[in-house]
Coordinates of C-alpha atoms and ligand atoms in Angstrom, one line a residue:
M137 CA -9.3 33.3 -105.2
S138 CA -8.9 30.1 -107.0
L139 CA -5.9 29.7 -109.2
Q140 CA -5.6 27.4 -112.2
R141 CA -3.3 24.5 -110.9
P142 CA -2.8 21.1 -112.4
V143 CA -5.5 18.7 -111.1
D144 CA -3.0 16.7 -109.0
Y145 CA -1.4 19.8 -107.5
E146 CA -3.2 19.6 -104.2
Q147 CA -2.6 15.9 -104.0
N148 CA 1.2 16.3 -104.6
R149 CA 1.3 19.3 -102.3
L150 CA -0.2 17.2 -99.5
L151 CA 2.2 14.4 -100.2
A152 CA 5.1 16.8 -100.0
L153 CA 3.8 18.1 -96.7
R154 CA 3.3 14.6 -95.2
Q155 CA 6.7 13.4 -96.3
L156 CA 8.3 16.1 -94.3
N157 CA 6.7 14.5 -91.2
L158 CA 5.9 17.9 -89.8
L159 CA 2.2 17.7 -89.2
D160 CA 1.2 17.0 -85.6
T161 CA 4.8 17.0 -84.4
P162 CA 5.5 18.7 -81.1
P163 CA 6.5 22.4 -81.0
S164 CA 10.1 23.0 -81.6
E165 CA 12.4 25.7 -80.4
S166 CA 14.0 26.0 -83.8
F167 CA 10.7 27.3 -85.3
D168 CA 9.5 29.0 -82.1
R169 CA 12.6 31.2 -82.3
I170 CA 11.6 32.5 -85.7
T171 CA 8.0 33.1 -84.7
R172 CA 9.0 35.1 -81.6
M173 CA 11.3 37.2 -83.8
A174 CA 8.5 37.9 -86.3
S175 CA 6.1 39.0 -83.5
Q176 CA 8.8 41.4 -82.1
L177 CA 10.0 42.7 -85.5
F178 CA 6.5 43.6 -86.6
A179 CA 5.3 44.5 -83.1
V180 CA 2.2 42.2 -83.6
P181 CA 0.5 40.1 -80.9
I182 CA 0.3 37.0 -83.1
A183 CA 2.7 35.2 -85.4
A184 CA 2.7 31.7 -86.6
V185 CA 4.2 29.0 -88.9
S186 CA 1.0 27.6 -90.3
L187 CA 0.8 24.4 -92.4
T188 CA -2.1 23.8 -94.7
D189 CA -3.5 20.3 -94.3
S190 CA -6.4 18.9 -96.4
D191 CA -9.0 20.5 -94.1
R192 CA -7.2 22.5 -91.5
Q193 CA -4.5 25.0 -90.8
W194 CA -2.1 23.4 -88.3
F195 CA 0.4 25.6 -86.5
K196 CA 3.9 24.2 -86.2
S197 CA 4.8 27.2 -84.1
R198 CA 2.8 30.0 -82.7
V199 CA 2.9 33.1 -80.6
G200 CA -0.3 34.7 -79.2
V201 CA -2.7 31.9 -80.3
E202 CA -4.1 29.3 -78.0
H203 CA -5.3 26.6 -80.4
W204 CA -3.1 24.4 -82.6
E205 CA -5.4 24.4 -85.6
I206 CA -8.2 26.2 -87.3
P207 CA -10.5 25.1 -90.2
R208 CA -9.0 25.5 -93.6
Y209 CA -12.2 27.0 -95.0
K210 CA -11.6 30.7 -95.6
A211 CA -8.3 30.6 -93.8
C212 CA -5.9 33.3 -95.2
C213 CA -2.9 30.9 -94.8
G214 CA -4.8 28.4 -97.0
E215 CA -5.0 31.0 -99.7
V216 CA -1.2 31.6 -99.4
A217 CA -0.6 27.9 -99.8
D218 CA -3.0 27.7 -102.7
T219 CA -1.5 30.6 -104.6
S220 CA 2.1 30.4 -103.3
E221 CA 2.0 34.2 -103.1
L222 CA 2.4 36.8 -100.5
L223 CA -1.0 37.8 -99.0
L224 CA -1.6 41.1 -97.3
I225 CA -5.0 42.0 -95.8
P226 CA -4.8 45.3 -94.0
D227 CA -8.4 44.9 -92.5
L228 CA -10.3 41.6 -92.6
Q229 CA -13.5 43.5 -91.9
A230 CA -13.0 45.4 -95.2
S231 CA -12.6 42.2 -97.2
P232 CA -15.9 40.9 -98.6
F233 CA -14.4 37.4 -98.7
Y234 CA -12.8 37.2 -95.3
R235 CA -15.3 39.4 -93.4
D236 CA -17.2 36.3 -92.1
S237 CA -14.1 34.0 -91.8
F238 CA -13.1 32.2 -88.6
L239 CA -10.3 34.6 -88.1
A240 CA -12.4 37.7 -88.5
S241 CA -15.0 36.4 -86.2
S242 CA -12.4 35.7 -83.5
G243 CA -11.4 39.4 -83.5
I244 CA -8.5 39.4 -86.0
R245 CA -8.4 42.5 -88.2
F246 CA -4.9 42.4 -89.9
Y247 CA -3.3 39.5 -91.7
A248 CA 0.0 39.2 -93.7
G249 CA 1.4 35.8 -94.8
A250 CA 4.4 34.8 -96.9
P251 CA 4.3 31.4 -98.6
L252 CA 6.4 28.5 -97.4
L253 CA 7.5 27.1 -100.7
T254 CA 9.3 23.8 -101.3
R255 CA 12.0 23.6 -104.0
D256 CA 9.5 21.9 -106.2
G257 CA 7.2 24.9 -105.8
Y258 CA 4.6 23.4 -103.5
G259 CA 3.1 25.8 -101.0
L260 CA 3.1 24.1 -97.6
G261 CA 1.5 27.0 -95.7
A262 CA 2.5 30.4 -94.5
M263 CA 4.7 32.4 -92.2
C264 CA 2.1 34.8 -91.0
I265 CA 1.6 37.8 -88.7
L266 CA -1.8 38.9 -87.3
D267 CA -3.1 41.8 -85.3
T268 CA -6.4 42.8 -83.7
V269 CA -6.2 46.2 -85.3
P270 CA -6.0 47.1 -89.0
R271 CA -2.4 47.7 -90.2
E272 CA -0.4 48.4 -93.3
L273 CA 3.1 47.0 -94.2
S274 CA 5.8 48.7 -96.2
E275 CA 7.5 47.1 -99.2
Q276 CA 10.5 46.6 -97.0
Q277 CA 8.4 44.9 -94.3
L278 CA 6.9 42.6 -96.8
A279 CA 10.3 41.6 -98.0
M280 CA 11.3 41.0 -94.4
L281 CA 8.3 38.7 -93.9
Q282 CA 9.3 36.8 -97.0
D283 CA 12.8 36.5 -95.6
L284 CA 11.4 35.0 -92.4
A285 CA 9.4 32.5 -94.5
A286 CA 12.6 31.5 -96.3
M287 CA 14.2 31.0 -92.9
V288 CA 11.4 28.7 -91.9
M289 CA 11.8 26.8 -95.1
S290 CA 15.5 26.5 -94.5
Q291 CA 14.8 25.1 -91.1
I292 CA 12.3 22.6 -92.6
E293 CA 14.7 21.5 -95.2
L294 CA 17.5 21.3 -92.8
Q295 CA 15.4 19.2 -90.5
Y296 CA 14.3 17.0 -93.4
A297 CA 17.7 16.5 -94.8
Y298 CA 20.3 16.9 -92.2
G299 CA 20.7 13.8 -90.1
R300 CA 17.2 13.6 -88.9
V301 CA 15.4 11.6 -91.5
D302 CA 16.4 8.1 -92.4
P303 CA 17.0 8.2 -96.2
L304 CA 15.9 4.6 -96.6
T305 CA 12.5 4.7 -95.0
G306 CA 11.8 8.5 -95.0
L307 CA 11.1 8.2 -91.3
P308 CA 12.6 10.5 -88.6
N309 CA 15.6 8.9 -87.1
R310 CA 17.0 8.6 -83.6
S311 CA 18.4 12.1 -83.5
Q312 CA 14.9 13.4 -84.2
L313 CA 13.5 11.2 -81.5
G314 CA 15.9 12.7 -79.0
E315 CA 14.9 16.2 -80.1
D316 CA 11.2 15.5 -80.1
L317 CA 11.4 14.0 -76.6
Q318 CA 13.0 17.2 -75.4
D319 CA 10.4 19.3 -77.2
L320 CA 7.5 17.2 -76.0
A321 CA 8.8 17.4 -72.4
R322 CA 8.4 21.2 -72.5
D323 CA 4.7 20.9 -73.2
R324 CA 4.0 17.7 -71.3
H325 CA 6.3 17.9 -68.4
G326 CA 5.4 15.2 -65.8
Q327 CA 3.0 13.3 -68.1
T328 CA 3.5 9.6 -68.7
A329 CA 4.0 8.2 -72.2
F330 CA 5.2 5.0 -73.8
A331 CA 8.1 4.2 -76.1
V332 CA 7.4 1.1 -78.1
F333 CA 10.5 -0.5 -79.5
T334 CA 10.0 -2.8 -82.4
E335 CA 12.8 -5.0 -83.7
L336 CA 12.0 -7.1 -86.8
V337 CA 14.9 -9.6 -86.5
D338 CA 17.6 -10.0 -83.9
V339 CA 21.3 -9.4 -84.8
A340 CA 22.0 -13.1 -85.7
G341 CA 18.8 -13.2 -87.8
M342 CA 19.9 -10.1 -89.7
L343 CA 23.2 -11.7 -90.6
S344 CA 21.5 -14.9 -91.8
L345 CA 19.0 -12.9 -93.8
Q346 CA 21.8 -10.9 -95.4
R347 CA 23.6 -14.1 -96.3
V348 CA 20.6 -15.9 -97.6
M349 CA 18.7 -13.2 -99.3
G350 CA 21.4 -10.8 -100.4
P351 CA 22.5 -7.4 -99.0
T352 CA 19.5 -5.4 -100.2
Y353 CA 17.0 -7.6 -98.5
L354 CA 17.2 -5.8 -95.2
D355 CA 16.6 -2.5 -97.0
E356 CA 13.4 -3.9 -98.6
L357 CA 12.3 -5.3 -95.3
S358 CA 12.9 -1.9 -93.5
R359 CA 10.9 -0.1 -96.2
A360 CA 8.0 -2.5 -96.0
A361 CA 8.0 -2.4 -92.3
S362 CA 8.0 1.4 -92.1
Q363 CA 5.0 1.5 -94.5
G364 CA 3.2 -1.1 -92.3
L365 CA 4.0 0.7 -89.1
T366 CA 3.1 4.1 -90.6
A367 CA -0.3 2.8 -91.7
S368 CA -1.1 1.4 -88.3
M369 CA -0.3 4.6 -86.4
T370 CA -2.9 5.9 -84.0
P371 CA -3.6 9.6 -83.1
G372 CA -1.0 10.9 -80.6
S373 CA 1.7 8.5 -81.8
Y374 CA 5.0 9.3 -83.4
L375 CA 7.2 6.9 -85.4
Y376 CA 11.0 6.7 -85.7
H377 CA 13.5 4.5 -87.5
V378 CA 16.2 4.1 -84.9
G379 CA 18.5 1.4 -86.3
Q380 CA 18.5 -1.3 -89.0
C381 CA 15.1 -3.0 -88.7
Q382 CA 14.4 -1.2 -85.5
Y383 CA 11.6 1.3 -84.9
V384 CA 10.3 3.3 -82.0
H385 CA 6.7 4.5 -81.6
L386 CA 6.1 7.2 -79.0
L387 CA 2.6 6.8 -77.7
T388 CA 1.2 9.8 -75.8
D389 CA -2.3 10.1 -74.2
T390 CA -2.7 6.3 -73.6
S391 CA -2.7 3.7 -70.9
E392 CA -0.3 0.8 -70.3
P393 CA -2.9 -1.9 -71.3
E394 CA -3.7 0.1 -74.4
A395 CA 0.0 0.3 -75.2
M396 CA 0.3 -3.4 -74.8
L397 CA -2.6 -4.0 -77.1
Q398 CA -1.0 -1.7 -79.6
A399 CA 2.3 -3.6 -79.3
T400 CA 0.6 -7.0 -80.0
W401 CA -1.2 -5.4 -83.0
L402 CA 2.1 -4.0 -84.3
R403 CA 3.6 -7.5 -84.0
E404 CA 0.8 -8.9 -86.1
V405 CA 1.4 -6.3 -88.7
M406 CA 5.1 -7.1 -88.8
L407 CA 4.4 -10.8 -89.1
S408 CA 2.2 -10.2 -92.1
L409 CA 4.9 -8.4 -94.1
T410 CA 7.7 -10.1 -95.7
P411 CA 8.8 -8.6 -99.0
R412 CA 9.9 -12.0 -100.3
E413 CA 8.1 -15.1 -99.0
A414 CA 11.2 -17.2 -98.7
A415 CA 12.3 -15.2 -95.7
A416 CA 9.0 -15.2 -93.8
V417 CA 10.2 -17.7 -91.2
M418 CA 13.2 -15.6 -90.4
V419 CA 11.4 -12.4 -89.5
R420 CA 10.8 -12.7 -85.8
P421 CA 9.5 -9.4 -84.5
A422 CA 9.9 -8.6 -80.8
I423 CA 8.3 -5.5 -79.1
G424 CA 9.3 -3.8 -75.9
I425 CA 7.3 -1.1 -74.2
A426 CA 8.9 1.4 -71.8
P427 CA 6.7 3.6 -69.8
F428 CA 8.4 6.9 -69.1
T429 CA 7.8 10.4 -67.8
F430 CA 8.4 13.5 -69.9
G431 CA 11.0 15.6 -68.3
N432 CA 12.3 12.9 -65.9
D433 CA 13.8 10.4 -68.3
S434 CA 16.4 11.4 -70.7
A435 CA 16.1 10.5 -74.4
A436 CA 19.0 8.1 -74.0
D437 CA 17.3 6.4 -71.1
V438 CA 14.0 6.1 -72.9
L439 CA 15.7 4.4 -75.8
R440 CA 17.8 2.2 -73.6
M441 CA 14.7 1.1 -71.5
A442 CA 12.6 0.4 -74.5
H443 CA 15.4 -1.6 -76.2
S444 CA 16.1 -3.6 -73.1
A445 CA 12.3 -4.4 -72.9
C446 CA 12.4 -5.5 -76.5
H447 CA 15.4 -7.7 -75.8
D448 CA 13.7 -9.4 -72.9
A449 CA 10.5 -9.8 -74.9
R450 CA 12.4 -12.0 -77.4
S451 CA 12.3 -14.9 -75.0
T452 CA 8.6 -14.6 -74.1
D453 CA 5.7 -16.4 -75.8
L454 CA 4.0 -13.1 -76.7
G455 CA 7.1 -11.6 -78.2
A456 CA 6.1 -8.4 -76.5
G457 CA 6.7 -7.1 -73.0
V458 CA 6.9 -4.1 -70.7
Y459 CA 10.2 -2.8 -69.4
S460 CA 11.0 -4.0 -65.9
R461 CA 12.8 -1.5 -63.7
E462 CA 13.9 -4.2 -61.2
Q463 CA 15.5 -6.2 -64.0
D464 CA 17.2 -3.1 -65.3
I465 CA 18.5 -2.1 -61.9
R466 CA 19.9 -5.5 -61.5
M467 CA 21.6 -5.4 -64.8
Q468 CA 23.0 -1.9 -64.1
R469 CA 24.3 -3.1 -60.7
Q470 CA 25.9 -6.1 -62.3
F471 CA 27.7 -3.9 -64.8
R472 CA 28.8 -1.6 -61.9
L473 CA 30.1 -4.6 -59.9
L474 CA 32.1 -5.9 -62.9
A475 CA 33.5 -2.5 -63.6
D476 CA 34.6 -2.1 -60.0
F477 CA 35.9 -5.6 -59.4
H478 CA 39.3 -4.9 -61.0
A479 CA 39.9 -2.2 -58.4
A480 CA 38.8 -4.6 -55.7
L481 CA 41.5 -7.1 -56.8
E482 CA 44.1 -4.4 -56.9
Q483 CA 43.4 -2.4 -53.8
P484 CA 43.9 -4.1 -50.4
G485 CA 41.1 -4.0 -48.0
Q486 CA 38.1 -4.7 -50.3
L487 CA 38.3 -8.5 -50.5
H488 CA 38.5 -10.8 -47.5
L489 CA 38.2 -14.4 -46.8
H490 CA 35.9 -15.8 -44.1
Y491 CA 36.2 -19.3 -42.8
Q492 CA 33.3 -21.6 -42.0
P493 CA 34.3 -24.6 -39.7
R494 CA 33.8 -28.1 -40.9
I495 CA 33.3 -30.8 -38.3
N496 CA 33.9 -34.6 -38.3
L497 CA 30.7 -36.1 -37.1
A498 CA 32.3 -39.2 -35.6
N499 CA 34.6 -37.4 -33.2
G500 CA 33.3 -33.9 -33.2
R501 CA 36.7 -32.5 -34.2
C502 CA 37.0 -29.4 -36.5
I503 CA 38.9 -30.8 -39.5
G504 CA 39.1 -27.5 -41.4
A505 CA 37.1 -24.6 -42.9
E506 CA 35.6 -23.5 -46.1
A507 CA 37.1 -20.2 -47.4
L508 CA 34.3 -17.9 -48.5
I509 CA 35.1 -14.6 -50.2
R510 CA 33.7 -11.3 -48.8
W511 CA 33.6 -8.1 -50.8
N512 CA 33.3 -4.8 -49.0
H513 CA 32.6 -2.3 -51.8
P514 CA 33.7 1.2 -50.8
E515 CA 30.3 2.7 -51.8
L516 CA 27.8 -0.2 -52.0
G517 CA 28.9 -1.9 -48.8
A518 CA 29.0 -5.7 -48.4
I519 CA 28.2 -7.6 -51.7
P520 CA 27.2 -11.2 -51.2
P521 CA 29.3 -13.7 -53.3
A522 CA 26.1 -15.2 -54.7
E523 CA 25.6 -11.8 -56.4
F524 CA 29.1 -11.1 -57.9
I525 CA 30.7 -14.5 -58.3
P526 CA 28.4 -15.8 -61.0
V527 CA 29.0 -12.6 -63.0
V528 CA 32.7 -12.4 -62.4
E529 CA 33.2 -16.1 -63.2
Q530 CA 32.0 -15.5 -66.8
T531 CA 34.6 -12.9 -67.5
R532 CA 38.4 -12.8 -67.7
F533 CA 38.4 -11.9 -64.0
A534 CA 37.7 -15.6 -63.1
R535 CA 41.5 -16.2 -63.2
P536 CA 42.7 -13.3 -61.0
L537 CA 39.8 -13.9 -58.6
T538 CA 40.8 -17.5 -57.9
R539 CA 44.4 -16.6 -57.9
W540 CA 43.7 -14.1 -55.1
V541 CA 41.6 -16.5 -53.1
L542 CA 44.2 -19.3 -53.4
Q543 CA 47.1 -17.0 -52.4
T544 CA 45.2 -15.7 -49.4
A545 CA 44.0 -19.2 -48.4
I546 CA 47.6 -20.6 -48.7
R547 CA 49.0 -17.7 -46.6
Q548 CA 46.3 -18.5 -44.0
A549 CA 46.9 -22.2 -44.1
S550 CA 50.6 -21.6 -43.6
D551 CA 49.9 -19.3 -40.7
W552 CA 47.7 -21.9 -39.0
N553 CA 50.3 -24.6 -39.8
T554 CA 53.0 -22.7 -38.0
Q555 CA 50.6 -22.3 -35.0
G556 CA 50.4 -26.1 -34.9
L557 CA 46.8 -26.3 -36.1
D558 CA 46.0 -29.2 -38.3
L559 CA 43.4 -27.7 -40.6
R560 CA 42.4 -28.1 -44.2
I561 CA 41.1 -25.1 -46.1
S562 CA 38.6 -25.7 -48.8
V563 CA 38.7 -23.2 -51.6
N564 CA 35.9 -22.7 -54.2
V565 CA 37.1 -22.8 -57.7
S566 CA 35.3 -21.9 -61.0
G567 CA 35.0 -24.2 -63.9
A568 CA 36.9 -21.6 -66.0
N569 CA 40.0 -22.1 -63.8
L570 CA 40.3 -25.7 -64.9
Q571 CA 40.8 -24.4 -68.5
E572 CA 44.0 -22.6 -67.4
D573 CA 47.0 -24.6 -68.6
D574 CA 49.1 -23.6 -65.6
F575 CA 46.4 -23.8 -62.9
A576 CA 47.6 -26.9 -61.2
S577 CA 51.3 -26.1 -61.4
R578 CA 50.8 -22.6 -60.0
L579 CA 48.7 -24.0 -57.1
L580 CA 51.2 -26.6 -56.3
E581 CA 54.1 -24.2 -56.5
G582 CA 52.3 -21.8 -54.1
M583 CA 51.8 -24.7 -51.7
D584 CA 55.4 -25.8 -52.0
E585 CA 56.7 -22.3 -51.3
A586 CA 54.5 -22.1 -48.2
M587 CA 55.7 -25.6 -47.3
L588 CA 52.2 -26.9 -47.1
P589 CA 51.4 -30.6 -47.5
G590 CA 48.7 -31.5 -50.1
S591 CA 46.2 -32.2 -47.3
A592 CA 46.3 -28.5 -46.3
I593 CA 44.1 -27.4 -49.2
E594 CA 40.9 -28.9 -50.8
L595 CA 39.3 -27.6 -54.0
E596 CA 35.5 -27.3 -54.2
L597 CA 34.0 -27.5 -57.7
T598 CA 30.4 -27.8 -58.8
E599 CA 29.2 -30.8 -60.8
S600 CA 28.8 -28.7 -63.9
A601 CA 32.4 -27.3 -63.6
L602 CA 33.7 -30.9 -63.4
V603 CA 31.9 -32.8 -66.0
G604 CA 32.8 -33.0 -69.7
K605 CA 35.3 -30.1 -69.6
G606 CA 37.8 -31.6 -71.9
A607 CA 41.5 -32.5 -71.9
T608 CA 42.9 -29.4 -70.2
A609 CA 40.5 -29.7 -67.2
A610 CA 41.2 -33.4 -66.9
R611 CA 45.0 -32.8 -66.9
Q612 CA 44.7 -30.1 -64.1
L613 CA 42.5 -32.4 -62.0
A614 CA 44.8 -35.3 -62.4
A615 CA 47.9 -33.2 -61.4
I616 CA 46.1 -31.8 -58.4
S617 CA 44.9 -35.1 -57.2
A618 CA 48.3 -36.7 -57.6
A619 CA 49.8 -34.1 -55.3
G620 CA 47.3 -35.2 -52.6
V621 CA 45.1 -32.1 -52.9
E622 CA 41.5 -33.4 -52.5
I623 CA 38.6 -32.4 -54.7
A624 CA 35.1 -31.9 -53.4
I625 CA 32.0 -31.9 -55.5
D626 CA 30.2 -28.8 -54.3
D627 CA 26.4 -28.3 -54.3
F628 CA 26.0 -32.0 -55.0
G629 CA 22.5 -32.9 -56.2
T630 CA 21.7 -29.6 -57.8
G631 CA 23.5 -29.8 -61.1
Y632 CA 24.0 -32.9 -63.2
S633 CA 21.2 -35.3 -64.0
S634 CA 23.3 -38.4 -64.6
L635 CA 25.4 -39.8 -61.8
A636 CA 27.5 -41.9 -64.1
Y637 CA 30.1 -39.1 -64.1
L638 CA 31.0 -39.9 -60.5
Q639 CA 33.2 -42.7 -61.8
S640 CA 35.2 -40.5 -64.0
I641 CA 36.1 -37.6 -61.7
P642 CA 39.1 -37.8 -59.4
A643 CA 37.1 -36.4 -56.4
Q644 CA 37.2 -37.6 -52.9
V645 CA 34.5 -35.6 -51.2
V646 CA 30.8 -35.0 -52.0
K647 CA 29.2 -31.9 -50.4
I648 CA 25.4 -32.4 -50.3
D649 CA 23.7 -29.1 -51.2
R650 CA 22.0 -27.3 -48.4
S651 CA 18.7 -27.2 -50.2
F652 CA 18.4 -30.9 -49.4
V653 CA 19.9 -30.7 -46.0
A654 CA 17.6 -27.8 -44.9
R655 CA 14.5 -30.1 -45.2
I656 CA 15.6 -33.4 -43.7
D657 CA 14.3 -32.7 -40.2
H658 CA 10.7 -32.1 -41.4
E659 CA 10.4 -33.8 -44.8
W660 CA 10.4 -37.5 -45.1
R661 CA 11.2 -37.5 -48.8
S662 CA 14.2 -35.2 -48.3
M663 CA 15.5 -37.4 -45.6
R664 CA 15.2 -40.5 -47.8
L665 CA 16.9 -38.6 -50.6
V666 CA 19.8 -37.5 -48.4
K667 CA 20.0 -41.0 -47.1
S668 CA 20.4 -42.5 -50.6
M669 CA 22.9 -39.8 -51.6
I670 CA 25.1 -40.6 -48.6
N671 CA 24.9 -44.4 -49.1
M672 CA 25.6 -44.2 -52.8
A673 CA 28.5 -41.7 -52.5
Q674 CA 30.0 -43.7 -49.6
E675 CA 29.7 -46.9 -51.6
L676 CA 31.6 -45.3 -54.4
G677 CA 34.3 -44.3 -51.9
Y678 CA 33.5 -40.7 -51.3
R679 CA 33.5 -38.9 -47.9
V680 CA 30.2 -37.1 -47.5
V681 CA 29.8 -33.5 -46.1
A682 CA 26.4 -32.0 -45.4
E683 CA 26.2 -28.3 -46.0
G684 CA 23.9 -25.8 -44.4
V685 CA 23.1 -27.7 -41.1
E686 CA 21.0 -25.3 -39.1
T687 CA 19.2 -27.4 -36.5
V688 CA 20.1 -29.9 -33.9
E689 CA 17.5 -32.3 -35.3
S690 CA 19.1 -32.2 -38.8
L691 CA 22.5 -32.8 -37.2
E692 CA 21.2 -35.9 -35.3
T693 CA 19.5 -37.2 -38.5
L694 CA 22.8 -36.8 -40.4
R695 CA 24.7 -38.6 -37.7
N696 CA 22.2 -41.5 -37.8
L697 CA 22.5 -41.6 -41.6
G698 CA 26.2 -42.0 -41.3
C699 CA 27.2 -38.7 -42.8
N700 CA 30.9 -38.0 -42.4
E701 CA 31.2 -34.3 -41.9
V702 CA 29.0 -31.3 -41.4
Q703 CA 29.1 -27.6 -41.9
G704 CA 26.4 -25.0 -41.1
Y705 CA 25.1 -22.1 -39.1
L706 CA 24.3 -24.5 -36.2
L707 CA 28.0 -24.9 -35.7
S708 CA 29.2 -21.6 -36.9
R709 CA 28.6 -18.9 -39.5
P710 CA 31.6 -18.1 -41.7
L711 CA 34.1 -16.1 -39.5
S712 CA 37.1 -13.8 -40.0
A713 CA 40.4 -15.7 -39.5
R714 CA 40.8 -14.2 -36.0
A715 CA 37.2 -15.0 -35.0
F716 CA 37.7 -18.5 -36.4
E717 CA 40.8 -19.0 -34.1
N718 CA 38.8 -17.8 -31.1
W719 CA 35.9 -20.1 -32.0
L720 CA 38.3 -23.0 -32.3
D721 CA 39.9 -22.1 -28.9
A722 CA 36.6 -22.0 -27.2
R723 CA 35.5 -25.2 -28.8
N724 CA 38.7 -27.1 -27.8
Q725 CA 38.3 -25.9 -24.2
S726 CA 34.7 -27.1 -24.0
D727 CA 35.7 -30.2 -25.9
D728 CA 37.7 -31.2 -22.9
T729 CA 34.6 -31.1 -20.7
D730 CA 31.9 -32.5 -23.0
A731 CA 31.6 -34.3 -26.3
Q732 CA 30.7 -32.2 -29.3
P733 CA 28.9 -31.6 -31.6
Ligands
LIG145 P1 29.0 -22.6 -51.5 O1 30.4 -22.9 -51.9 O2 28.1 -23.7 -51.6 O3 29.2 -22.0 -50.0 C1 28.2 -22.3 -49.0 C2 27.3 -21.1 -48.8 O4 26.3 -21.5 -47.9 C3 28.1 -19.9 -48.2 O5 27.4 -18.8 -48.7 C4 27.7 -20.1 -46.7 O6 27.8 -18.9 -46.0 C5 26.3 -20.6 -46.8 N1 26.0 -21.3 -45.6 C6 26.8 -22.1 -44.9 N2 26.1 -22.7 -43.9 C7 24.8 -22.2 -44.0 C8 23.6 -22.5 -43.2 O7 23.5 -23.2 -42.3 N3 22.5 -21.9 -43.7 C9 22.5 -21.1 -44.8 N4 21.3 -20.5 -45.2 N5 23.6 -20.8 -45.5 C10 24.7 -21.4 -45.1 P2 28.2 -17.5 -49.3 O8 29.4 -17.3 -48.5 O9 27.3 -16.5 -49.4 O10 28.7 -18.1 -50.7 C11 27.8 -18.3 -51.7 C12 28.5 -19.0 -52.8 O11 29.4 -18.2 -53.5 C13 29.3 -20.2 -52.4 O12 28.5 -21.3 -52.3 C14 30.2 -20.4 -53.6 O13 29.6 -21.0 -54.7 C15 30.5 -18.9 -54.0 N6 31.7 -18.5 -53.4 C16 32.0 -18.0 -52.2 N7 33.3 -17.7 -52.1 C17 33.9 -18.0 -53.2 C18 35.2 -18.0 -53.7 O14 36.2 -17.6 -53.0 N8 35.4 -18.4 -55.0 C19 34.4 -18.8 -55.8 N9 34.7 -19.2 -57.1 N10 33.2 -18.9 -55.4 C20 32.9 -18.5 -54.1
LIG146 MG1 31.6 -24.3 -51.5
LIG147 MG1 27.8 -25.5 -51.7

């Protein structure tokens, strides 16, 4: 039985086997196809691709066998791997050596196995066929079995070489992860598992490392990391190299807390390996865990979820975190809104302006309205501005958005003007708009064309949009103010910590944020705060508007504090242009009978 081999043959053979990353991998259709064919060609109940590990025969693919592995001791496939030769045993019961083997005692009588040989001549195992009755094979059939073994080896080599193994680390790559997820889903449909995404350095860090340490440093780091990660693998886990300095572990048969623990441990391992000490500080591993369900989540989704968890984990103390579906859904929705906003600007009917009345507290007269955008998305319905404006403002859509709002507001102002209504429309403008060279000139041209006086429009800008925005912004503000268009500081009190800026901005109105106003009727401190804001702003020459007035008590308090104007649900919610006109009519009529507000 035993053949004279070099002493280190078995050691090298095992190394070759391990390098292929085949052991304990999920079943795969590319191998199963060959095993099924073998069973049919030879009309045998059992066929398998069997790999010989140090102490076991492990089946990469099998037909007609329940178990995944059997002991190596007295396993026929083990002999094939040892000898690298074809083995035919017509009847195990007639073989003095195998008569009492595991196979024989489980009812197998016939065995034939062809060796799976690497190019270097190492026997990895066997392509074997088995039967419960004694059999013979012809020369031609034996040749056929060898052909099948060669096909298995081609598949193994193909898998190893062709786009599935990362040449740098020797680890299976992202394509292999995708395939394994599909294969695992077949056996484990509906089971939960975890994808653990490890990123050694973020993109900026990688660039710095490359500059500081030279172009091959990241390769060194990747190799060191893959060794560390391979060494810390637990049973039921699979490791992939999915991008530069990025790894994914698939963890099966474990719980979320266990996966978390594993992640923090992996992070420790990563922190302890830096191929060259100088760069230790720059290696900042982050780990994201994405729980997923086999068969429900596509490979692309699993990778995306795990990557996004890893990205979020960067900003946490632990440097590790679990994927949050809520966060992801929010991100996806933001992307969708951004993608669809262009159409909203182009197609009529999706965007509207609503108008919320603003009242002079001294005489109760409506002096104008704030224009507030409304988006009626064809599929998602009404989208609140608080959801899409902050996203849109940060893109190149900031310009067309404000252009659309201003055009619509100017048209409306002109319409009300011709109706003899003396109203000022306040328009919310983004900080980005002040960086447009032609912002003021376009606005003023638009107003001129509509024959509107400067007092017909007011611009609302937040503190952060107004302060320290450079020469272009200052020029725009100056031109706008010079034309008599007033500037209001919106959401006053929420943004800037220093009030010194108030001297430098050409604004006339301060709108106290509703978060302060909402509490003045029941919180003494809020009342005092609003009181001092009003006093200070008025002393500096500003008119003060309180936003978000919801109760009669707040209104009375604001009146007593000397606030100039108010706006809020108590008086009216934002209304369509037509509803606003009706509201104004009704108010003017009742105004004749009793004093308001
Ligand atoms: P904002 O400019 O501070 O507008 C006031 C917000 O408070 C509006 O919300 C308004 O409906 C709401 N509001 C008014 N009175 C009350 C009240 O008594 N109680 C409560 N709870 N809320 C009240 P909206 O329309 O959802 O707009 C939110 C924000 O979106 C605006 O805050 C503004 O920053 C932005 N926005 C709205 N329209 C536009 C626009 O056309 N362009 C730009 N750039 N931003 C806009
Ligand atoms: Mg506003
Ligand atoms: Mg506001």
